[in-house]
Coordinates of C-alpha atoms and ligand atoms in Angstrom, one line a residue:
M1013 CA 0.0 0.0 0.0
A1014 CA 1.4 3.4 -1.0
G1015 CA 2.1 5.7 1.9
T1016 CA 4.3 7.9 4.0
V1017 CA 6.2 6.8 7.0
K1018 CA 7.9 9.2 9.5
T1019 CA 11.1 8.5 11.4
Q1020 CA 14.0 10.4 12.8
V1021 CA 16.8 8.8 10.7
C1022 CA 16.2 7.1 7.3
I1023 CA 19.1 4.7 6.7
V1024 CA 19.6 3.7 3.0
G1025 CA 21.4 0.4 2.9
S1026 CA 21.3 -2.5 5.3
G1027 CA 24.8 -3.8 5.1
P1028 CA 27.2 -3.6 8.1
S1029 CA 27.2 0.3 8.1
G1030 CA 23.4 0.7 8.1
L1031 CA 22.7 -2.1 10.5
L1032 CA 25.3 -0.9 13.0
L1033 CA 24.1 2.7 12.8
S1034 CA 20.5 1.6 13.4
Q1035 CA 21.6 -0.4 16.5
M1036 CA 23.7 2.4 17.9
L1037 CA 20.8 4.9 17.4
A1038 CA 18.3 2.5 18.9
N1039 CA 20.5 2.2 22.0
A1040 CA 20.2 5.9 22.4
G1041 CA 16.4 5.9 21.9
I1042 CA 16.6 7.3 18.3
D1043 CA 14.2 5.8 15.8
S1044 CA 15.3 4.7 12.3
V1045 CA 14.0 2.9 9.2
L1046 CA 16.3 0.7 7.1
L1047 CA 15.9 0.3 3.3
D1048 CA 17.8 -2.1 1.1
R1049 CA 17.4 -3.1 -2.5
Q1050 CA 18.2 -6.7 -1.6
D1051 CA 16.8 -8.9 1.1
R1052 CA 18.3 -10.2 4.3
S1053 CA 19.4 -13.6 3.0
Y1054 CA 21.2 -12.0 0.0
I1055 CA 23.0 -9.5 2.2
E1056 CA 24.0 -12.1 4.7
G1057 CA 25.2 -14.4 1.9
R1058 CA 27.9 -11.9 0.7
I1059 CA 31.4 -13.1 1.6
R1060 CA 33.6 -10.2 2.2
A1061 CA 35.9 -9.0 5.1
G1062 CA 37.5 -11.2 7.6
V1063 CA 39.6 -9.1 10.0
L1064 CA 38.2 -6.8 12.7
E1065 CA 40.1 -4.0 14.3
Q1066 CA 39.9 -3.6 18.1
G1067 CA 37.8 -0.4 17.5
T1068 CA 35.3 -2.5 15.4
V1069 CA 35.1 -5.1 18.2
A1070 CA 34.5 -2.2 20.7
A1071 CA 31.7 -0.8 18.5
L1072 CA 30.0 -4.2 18.3
E1073 CA 30.3 -4.6 22.1
E1074 CA 28.8 -1.1 22.5
A1075 CA 26.0 -2.1 20.2
G1076 CA 25.4 -5.3 22.2
A1077 CA 26.2 -7.5 19.2
A1078 CA 29.6 -9.0 20.1
D1079 CA 28.6 -12.1 22.2
R1080 CA 29.1 -14.7 19.4
L1081 CA 32.2 -12.8 18.1
H1082 CA 33.9 -13.3 21.5
R1083 CA 32.8 -17.0 21.5
E1084 CA 33.8 -17.8 17.9
G1085 CA 36.3 -15.1 16.8
L1086 CA 40.0 -15.8 16.6
P1087 CA 42.2 -13.1 18.3
H1088 CA 45.4 -12.6 16.3
D1089 CA 48.6 -11.0 17.7
G1090 CA 50.5 -10.8 14.4
F1091 CA 50.5 -11.5 10.7
E1092 CA 53.3 -12.3 8.1
L1093 CA 54.6 -10.5 5.1
A1094 CA 56.4 -12.8 2.6
F1095 CA 58.5 -11.8 -0.4
D1096 CA 59.6 -14.4 -2.9
G1097 CA 59.5 -17.0 -0.1
D1098 CA 61.2 -14.8 2.6
R1099 CA 58.8 -14.3 5.6
H1100 CA 58.7 -11.6 8.2
R1101 CA 56.2 -11.6 11.1
I1102 CA 54.7 -8.3 12.2
D1103 CA 54.2 -8.7 15.9
I1104 CA 51.3 -6.3 16.2
K1105 CA 50.8 -7.1 19.9
A1106 CA 54.4 -6.3 20.9
L1107 CA 54.5 -3.3 18.6
T1108 CA 51.2 -1.7 19.5
G1109 CA 49.8 -3.5 22.5
K1110 CA 46.7 -4.4 20.4
S1111 CA 45.5 -7.4 18.5
V1112 CA 42.9 -8.0 15.7
M1113 CA 40.0 -10.4 15.6
V1114 CA 39.4 -12.8 12.8
Y1115 CA 35.6 -13.0 12.4
G1116 CA 33.9 -12.9 9.0
Q1117 CA 31.8 -9.9 7.9
T1118 CA 29.0 -12.4 7.1
E1119 CA 28.9 -13.3 10.8
V1120 CA 28.9 -9.6 11.9
T1121 CA 26.0 -8.9 9.5
K1122 CA 24.0 -11.9 10.9
D1123 CA 24.6 -10.8 14.5
L1124 CA 23.5 -7.3 13.7
F1125 CA 20.4 -8.5 11.8
N1126 CA 19.4 -10.7 14.7
K1127 CA 19.8 -7.8 17.1
R1128 CA 17.7 -5.4 15.0
E1129 CA 15.0 -7.9 14.2
A1130 CA 14.7 -8.8 17.9
A1131 CA 14.1 -5.1 18.6
G1132 CA 11.4 -5.0 16.0
Q1133 CA 13.3 -2.8 13.6
V1134 CA 11.3 -1.6 10.5
F1135 CA 13.0 -2.8 7.3
Y1136 CA 12.0 -2.3 3.7
F1137 CA 13.8 -5.0 1.6
N1138 CA 13.8 -5.3 -2.2
V1139 CA 13.2 -1.6 -2.7
D1140 CA 13.8 0.2 -6.0
N1141 CA 14.1 3.7 -7.5
V1142 CA 15.5 5.1 -4.2
K1143 CA 15.7 8.9 -4.3
P1144 CA 17.0 10.9 -1.3
T1145 CA 15.1 14.2 -1.7
D1146 CA 15.0 17.8 -0.2
L1147 CA 18.4 17.2 1.4
K1148 CA 18.9 20.9 2.2
S1149 CA 15.5 21.2 3.9
S1150 CA 14.7 20.4 7.6
T1151 CA 12.3 17.7 6.4
P1152 CA 14.3 15.6 3.9
S1153 CA 12.6 12.4 2.6
V1154 CA 13.5 9.3 0.7
H1155 CA 11.2 8.2 -2.1
F1156 CA 11.3 4.6 -3.4
T1157 CA 9.1 1.8 -4.7
H1158 CA 8.4 -1.3 -2.6
E1159 CA 6.2 -4.2 -3.7
G1160 CA 5.1 -2.2 -6.6
E1161 CA 3.9 0.8 -4.5
Q1162 CA 5.4 4.3 -4.2
Q1163 CA 6.6 4.9 -0.6
V1164 CA 8.0 8.0 1.1
I1165 CA 10.0 8.1 4.4
E1166 CA 9.9 11.5 5.9
C1167 CA 12.8 12.1 8.4
D1168 CA 15.1 14.5 10.1
Y1169 CA 18.2 13.0 8.6
I1170 CA 19.2 10.5 5.9
A1171 CA 22.2 8.2 6.3
G1172 CA 23.6 7.0 3.0
C1173 CA 25.0 3.5 3.9
D1174 CA 24.2 2.0 0.5
G1175 CA 27.7 1.1 -0.7
F1176 CA 29.7 2.0 -3.8
H1177 CA 26.8 1.4 -6.2
G1178 CA 24.2 3.1 -4.1
A1179 CA 21.9 6.0 -4.7
S1180 CA 22.9 8.3 -1.9
R1181 CA 26.2 9.6 -3.2
Q1182 CA 24.5 10.2 -6.5
A1183 CA 22.0 12.5 -4.8
I1184 CA 24.8 15.1 -4.0
P1185 CA 24.8 17.7 -6.8
K1186 CA 27.6 17.2 -9.3
D1187 CA 29.0 20.7 -8.7
V1188 CA 29.4 19.9 -5.0
L1189 CA 30.6 16.3 -5.1
Q1190 CA 34.4 15.6 -5.7
T1191 CA 35.6 12.1 -6.3
F1192 CA 39.1 10.7 -6.2
E1193 CA 39.9 7.3 -7.7
R1194 CA 42.7 4.8 -8.4
V1195 CA 41.7 1.6 -10.2
Y1196 CA 44.3 -1.2 -9.8
P1197 CA 45.3 -3.2 -12.9
F1198 CA 44.4 -6.5 -11.4
G1199 CA 41.8 -8.3 -9.2
W1200 CA 41.7 -10.8 -6.4
L1201 CA 40.4 -14.3 -6.9
G1202 CA 39.1 -15.5 -3.6
I1203 CA 38.0 -19.0 -2.5
M1204 CA 36.6 -20.5 0.7
V1205 CA 37.5 -24.1 1.7
D1206 CA 36.7 -26.3 4.7
K1207 CA 40.3 -27.2 5.5
P1208 CA 42.5 -26.0 8.3
P1209 CA 44.4 -22.8 7.5
V1210 CA 48.0 -23.1 6.1
S1211 CA 49.2 -21.0 9.1
H1212 CA 47.7 -19.9 12.4
E1213 CA 48.1 -16.2 11.3
L1214 CA 47.5 -14.4 8.0
I1215 CA 50.2 -14.4 5.3
Y1216 CA 50.4 -11.6 2.7
A1217 CA 52.8 -12.7 0.0
N1218 CA 54.4 -10.8 -3.0
H1219 CA 55.8 -13.3 -5.5
E1220 CA 57.0 -12.6 -9.1
R1221 CA 53.9 -14.5 -10.3
G1222 CA 51.6 -12.2 -8.2
F1223 CA 50.2 -11.5 -4.8
A1224 CA 48.6 -14.1 -2.5
L1225 CA 46.9 -14.0 0.8
A1226 CA 46.3 -16.9 3.3
S1227 CA 43.4 -16.0 5.6
M1228 CA 40.8 -18.0 7.5
R1229 CA 37.3 -17.9 9.1
S1230 CA 38.0 -20.5 11.8
E1231 CA 40.4 -23.3 12.6
T1232 CA 38.7 -25.5 10.1
R1233 CA 37.7 -23.0 7.4
S1234 CA 40.2 -21.1 5.2
R1235 CA 39.9 -18.1 3.0
Y1236 CA 42.6 -17.7 0.3
Y1237 CA 43.2 -15.1 -2.5
V1238 CA 45.5 -14.8 -5.5
Q1239 CA 46.1 -11.7 -7.6
C1240 CA 44.6 -12.3 -11.1
D1241 CA 43.5 -10.4 -14.2
V1242 CA 40.2 -8.8 -13.2
N1243 CA 38.8 -9.9 -16.5
D1244 CA 39.7 -13.6 -15.9
D1245 CA 37.0 -16.1 -16.6
L1246 CA 36.3 -17.9 -13.3
A1247 CA 35.9 -21.1 -15.4
S1248 CA 39.6 -20.9 -16.2
W1249 CA 40.5 -21.1 -12.5
S1250 CA 40.0 -24.8 -11.5
D1251 CA 40.7 -25.6 -7.9
D1252 CA 43.8 -27.4 -9.0
R1253 CA 45.1 -24.4 -10.8
F1254 CA 44.3 -22.2 -7.8
W1255 CA 46.1 -24.5 -5.3
E1256 CA 49.1 -24.8 -7.6
E1257 CA 49.4 -21.0 -7.9
L1258 CA 48.8 -20.4 -4.2
A1259 CA 51.5 -22.9 -3.2
I1260 CA 54.1 -21.3 -5.5
R1261 CA 53.3 -17.7 -4.3
L1262 CA 53.2 -18.5 -0.6
G1263 CA 56.6 -20.2 -0.8
P1264 CA 57.8 -23.7 0.0
D1265 CA 57.7 -23.5 3.8
A1266 CA 54.0 -22.4 3.9
A1267 CA 53.1 -24.7 1.0
A1268 CA 54.4 -27.7 2.9
N1269 CA 51.4 -27.1 5.4
L1270 CA 48.8 -26.3 2.7
E1271 CA 45.7 -28.6 3.0
T1272 CA 43.8 -28.4 -0.3
G1273 CA 40.2 -29.4 -1.0
A1274 CA 37.1 -28.5 -3.0
S1275 CA 36.3 -24.8 -2.8
F1276 CA 32.7 -23.8 -2.0
E1277 CA 33.0 -20.1 -3.0
K1278 CA 35.0 -18.7 -5.8
S1279 CA 34.8 -15.0 -7.0
I1280 CA 36.9 -12.3 -8.5
A1281 CA 36.8 -8.8 -6.9
P1282 CA 38.2 -5.6 -8.6
L1283 CA 40.5 -3.4 -6.5
R1284 CA 40.1 0.3 -6.3
S1285 CA 40.9 3.3 -4.0
F1286 CA 38.0 5.7 -4.0
V1287 CA 36.9 8.7 -1.9
A1288 CA 33.9 11.0 -2.3
E1289 CA 33.9 14.4 -0.7
P1290 CA 32.1 15.8 1.2
M1291 CA 30.5 13.1 3.3
R1292 CA 27.7 15.3 4.3
Y1293 CA 25.3 17.3 2.2
G1294 CA 22.5 19.2 4.0
N1295 CA 20.8 16.6 6.2
M1296 CA 22.3 13.6 4.4
F1297 CA 25.4 11.9 5.6
L1298 CA 27.5 9.2 3.8
A1299 CA 29.1 6.3 5.7
G1300 CA 31.1 3.3 4.6
D1301 CA 31.4 2.1 1.0
A1302 CA 28.9 4.8 -0.1
A1303 CA 31.7 7.3 0.4
H1304 CA 35.0 5.3 0.0
I1305 CA 36.5 2.1 -1.2
V1306 CA 39.9 0.7 -0.2
P1307 CA 41.8 -2.2 -1.8
P1308 CA 41.3 -5.2 0.6
T1309 CA 45.1 -5.6 1.1
G1310 CA 45.0 -3.7 4.4
A1311 CA 41.8 -5.4 5.7
K1312 CA 40.3 -1.9 6.1
G1313 CA 37.0 -1.7 4.2
L1314 CA 34.6 -3.0 6.9
N1315 CA 36.7 -1.4 9.7
L1316 CA 36.6 2.0 8.0
A1317 CA 32.8 1.8 7.6
V1318 CA 32.5 1.0 11.3
A1319 CA 34.6 4.0 12.2
D1320 CA 32.4 6.3 10.1
V1321 CA 29.3 4.9 11.8
R1322 CA 30.9 5.5 15.3
L1323 CA 31.5 9.1 14.4
L1324 CA 28.0 9.5 12.7
S1325 CA 26.1 8.0 15.6
R1326 CA 28.0 10.3 18.0
A1327 CA 26.9 13.3 15.9
L1328 CA 23.3 12.3 15.7
I1329 CA 23.0 11.3 19.4
A1330 CA 24.6 14.7 20.4
H1331 CA 21.9 16.4 18.3
Y1332 CA 18.9 14.5 19.7
R1333 CA 20.2 14.2 23.3
N1334 CA 21.8 17.6 23.9
A1335 CA 20.7 19.8 20.9
N1336 CA 24.5 19.9 20.2
D1337 CA 25.3 20.1 16.5
H1338 CA 29.0 20.4 16.8
Y1339 CA 29.7 16.8 15.7
I1340 CA 27.1 17.1 12.9
D1341 CA 28.7 20.3 11.6
T1342 CA 32.3 18.7 11.8
Y1343 CA 31.4 15.2 10.7
S1344 CA 32.6 15.4 7.1
E1345 CA 35.9 17.1 8.0
T1346 CA 36.6 14.8 10.9
V1347 CA 35.8 11.5 9.2
L1348 CA 37.6 12.4 5.9
K1349 CA 40.8 13.1 7.8
R1350 CA 40.8 9.4 9.0
V1351 CA 39.5 8.1 5.7
W1352 CA 42.5 9.5 3.8
K1353 CA 45.0 8.1 6.3
V1354 CA 43.4 4.6 5.8
E1355 CA 43.3 5.1 2.1
R1356 CA 47.0 5.9 2.1
F1357 CA 47.9 2.7 4.2
S1358 CA 45.8 0.5 1.9
W1359 CA 47.3 2.0 -1.2
Q1360 CA 50.8 1.7 0.2
L1361 CA 50.5 -1.9 1.2
S1362 CA 48.8 -2.7 -2.1
T1363 CA 51.6 -1.0 -4.0
M1364 CA 54.2 -2.9 -2.1
M1365 CA 52.6 -6.4 -2.3
H1366 CA 51.4 -6.8 -5.8
Q1367 CA 52.9 -7.3 -9.3
F1368 CA 52.0 -4.3 -11.5
P1369 CA 52.3 -4.9 -15.3
E1370 CA 53.9 -1.5 -15.7
N1371 CA 56.5 -2.0 -13.0
T1372 CA 60.1 -2.0 -14.2
G1373 CA 63.1 -3.4 -12.4
F1374 CA 63.3 -0.2 -10.4
E1375 CA 59.8 -0.4 -8.9
K1376 CA 60.3 -4.1 -8.1
R1377 CA 63.5 -3.2 -6.2
M1378 CA 61.6 -0.5 -4.4
Q1379 CA 59.0 -3.1 -3.3
R1380 CA 61.8 -5.4 -2.0
A1381 CA 63.5 -2.5 -0.3
S1382 CA 60.3 -1.7 1.5
F1383 CA 60.0 -5.3 2.7
D1384 CA 63.7 -5.3 3.8
D1385 CA 63.2 -2.0 5.6
I1386 CA 60.2 -3.4 7.5
Q1387 CA 62.3 -6.5 8.4
S1388 CA 65.2 -4.6 9.7
S1389 CA 63.5 -1.5 11.3
E1390 CA 61.2 -1.7 14.3
T1391 CA 60.0 1.8 13.4
A1392 CA 59.0 0.7 9.9
S1393 CA 57.3 -2.4 11.4
R1394 CA 55.5 -0.3 14.0
A1395 CA 54.1 2.0 11.3
I1396 CA 52.6 -1.0 9.5
A1397 CA 51.3 -2.5 12.8
E1398 CA 49.7 0.8 14.0
N1399 CA 47.7 1.0 10.8
Y1400 CA 46.8 -2.6 10.7
V1401 CA 45.3 -2.7 14.2
G1402 CA 43.4 0.5 13.5
L1403 CA 44.1 4.2 13.8
P1404 CA 42.5 6.2 16.7
L1405 CA 39.0 7.4 15.8
E1406 CA 40.2 11.0 15.6
Ligands
FAS466 P1 27.9 -2.6 1.7 O1 28.1 -2.6 0.3 O2 28.3 -3.8 2.5 O3 26.3 -2.5 2.0 C1 25.5 -1.6 1.2 C2 24.1 -2.1 1.2 O4 23.3 -1.1 0.5 C3 23.9 -3.4 0.5 O5 23.2 -4.3 1.3 C4 23.2 -3.1 -0.8 O6 22.2 -4.1 -1.2 C5 22.4 -1.8 -0.4 N1 22.1 -0.9 -1.5 C6 22.9 -0.6 -2.6 N2 22.3 0.3 -3.4 C7 21.1 0.6 -2.8 C8 20.0 1.4 -3.2 N3 20.0 2.1 -4.3 N4 18.9 1.4 -2.4 C9 18.9 0.6 -1.2 N5 19.9 -0.2 -0.8 C10 21.0 -0.2 -1.6 N6 36.7 -5.3 3.3 C11 37.6 -5.8 4.1 O7 37.9 -5.2 5.1 N7 38.2 -7.0 3.8 C12 37.9 -7.7 2.7 O8 38.5 -8.8 2.4 C13 36.9 -7.2 1.8 N8 36.5 -7.9 0.7 C14 35.6 -7.4 -0.1 C15 35.2 -8.1 -1.3 C16 34.2 -7.6 -2.1 C17 33.7 -8.3 -3.4 C18 33.6 -6.3 -1.8 C19 32.5 -5.7 -2.8 C20 34.0 -5.6 -0.7 C21 35.0 -6.2 0.2 N9 35.4 -5.5 1.3 C22 36.3 -6.0 2.2 C23 34.8 -4.3 1.7 C24 33.5 -4.5 2.4 O9 33.7 -5.4 3.4 C25 32.9 -3.2 2.7 O10 33.8 -2.3 3.3 C26 31.7 -3.3 3.6 O11 30.8 -4.2 3.0 C27 31.1 -1.9 3.8 O12 29.9 -2.0 4.4 P2 28.7 -1.0 3.9 O13 29.2 0.4 3.9 O14 27.5 -1.4 4.7 O15 28.4 -1.3 2.4
PHB467 C1 39.7 -12.1 4.5 O1 39.9 -13.0 5.4 O2 38.8 -12.2 3.7 C2 40.7 -11.0 4.4 C3 41.6 -10.8 5.4 C4 42.5 -9.8 5.3 C5 42.5 -9.0 4.2 C6 41.6 -9.1 3.2 C7 40.7 -10.2 3.3 O3 43.4 -8.0 4.1

């Protein structure tokens, strides 16, 4: 039935950003409505990130959605960088006093959905033609179709949490929006397999044949990636070819522990660095992939989205609780300062760890020199470690 619904905050996108924001607002007594162009099972089925910063764990604890994470997550105190078979462990615990948590984004999303549904959250799934409207007015609205009917959500604020291909960023006028992008000349082919991980910690490897990453979801489920041509046909990557390539790129020591098996998920993801400025226009705020994308090399995408949501929920709660608009007025400037630092780290690690077709002998030696510097300098290792465990919120 066509109609108009009123709420305080209309959240476009029910991925991790939108779900976490809705939960943090609800904990402060602020009402929201969530829209998504997919449904819950599709959203939960997407296999993406695997490593959570301590700040992300803290946000999920604050949201009351971290119980299963603490039961099933794997705390990690370090990870390895490998270069043509040489391996160096970055001891993040010793270097920063912090650790990271290995726990899939799929599980985070399920935990947040369970929390929101238990609270009776209003969702509109399978929406279409989403149009954030009247963004500069004090009564912005979001128009969309749902089950063949035209719907309108009238609200005080709109949170654009609808990812890279969403409608929110597009609602910012072209003469206001600035975008910055670097598309990488390769992709990541990722697989999931129910076999124990090759190592108890993650291994990021640069080999002359290309990058590889050994990750995991549990002690019996592994997640592996190899750099590939983003236009590769998945059919050309049999499991046998994948395992052979992964073993070569990880090096003989790691390969000796590699347990192979039938993959049950196989996909190719493009890599890009992307930032849209500003992250606020009138009474609409952008958070997460709607505003920025990082290459997954630094394990930052999901964590950056969570950091945005922590700053955005602080701003909206200060408004509703204390009529204080300082954090709303400074949101875009504050969040973008951190976004660019995380973009830089993700770009730097991607530049160091991948084979670029245009690289000459000089760039390859620069990559190896970066690795050697990290191996020999505690300062260089600490710089990597501080970014990997997560920068302060501001
Ligand atoms: P999301 O894209 O997760 O969610 C946006 C939601 O908005 C989706 O549910 C979508 O259906 C909905 N939506 C889109 N358009 C809409 C519209 N017009 N109207 C309504 N709803 C709309 N990060 C890591 O840290 N590590 C990784 O290994 C990693 N791997 C990735 C692999 C892939 C293939 C992709 C695409 C991303 C990966 N990421 C990774 C990044 C990823 O985890 C994101 O950072 C994270 O999903 C961001 O969450 P959201 O901002 O909620 O955006
Ligand atoms: C993953 O487990 O999917 C993962 C881990 C670390 C990364 C990227 C992906 O940097």
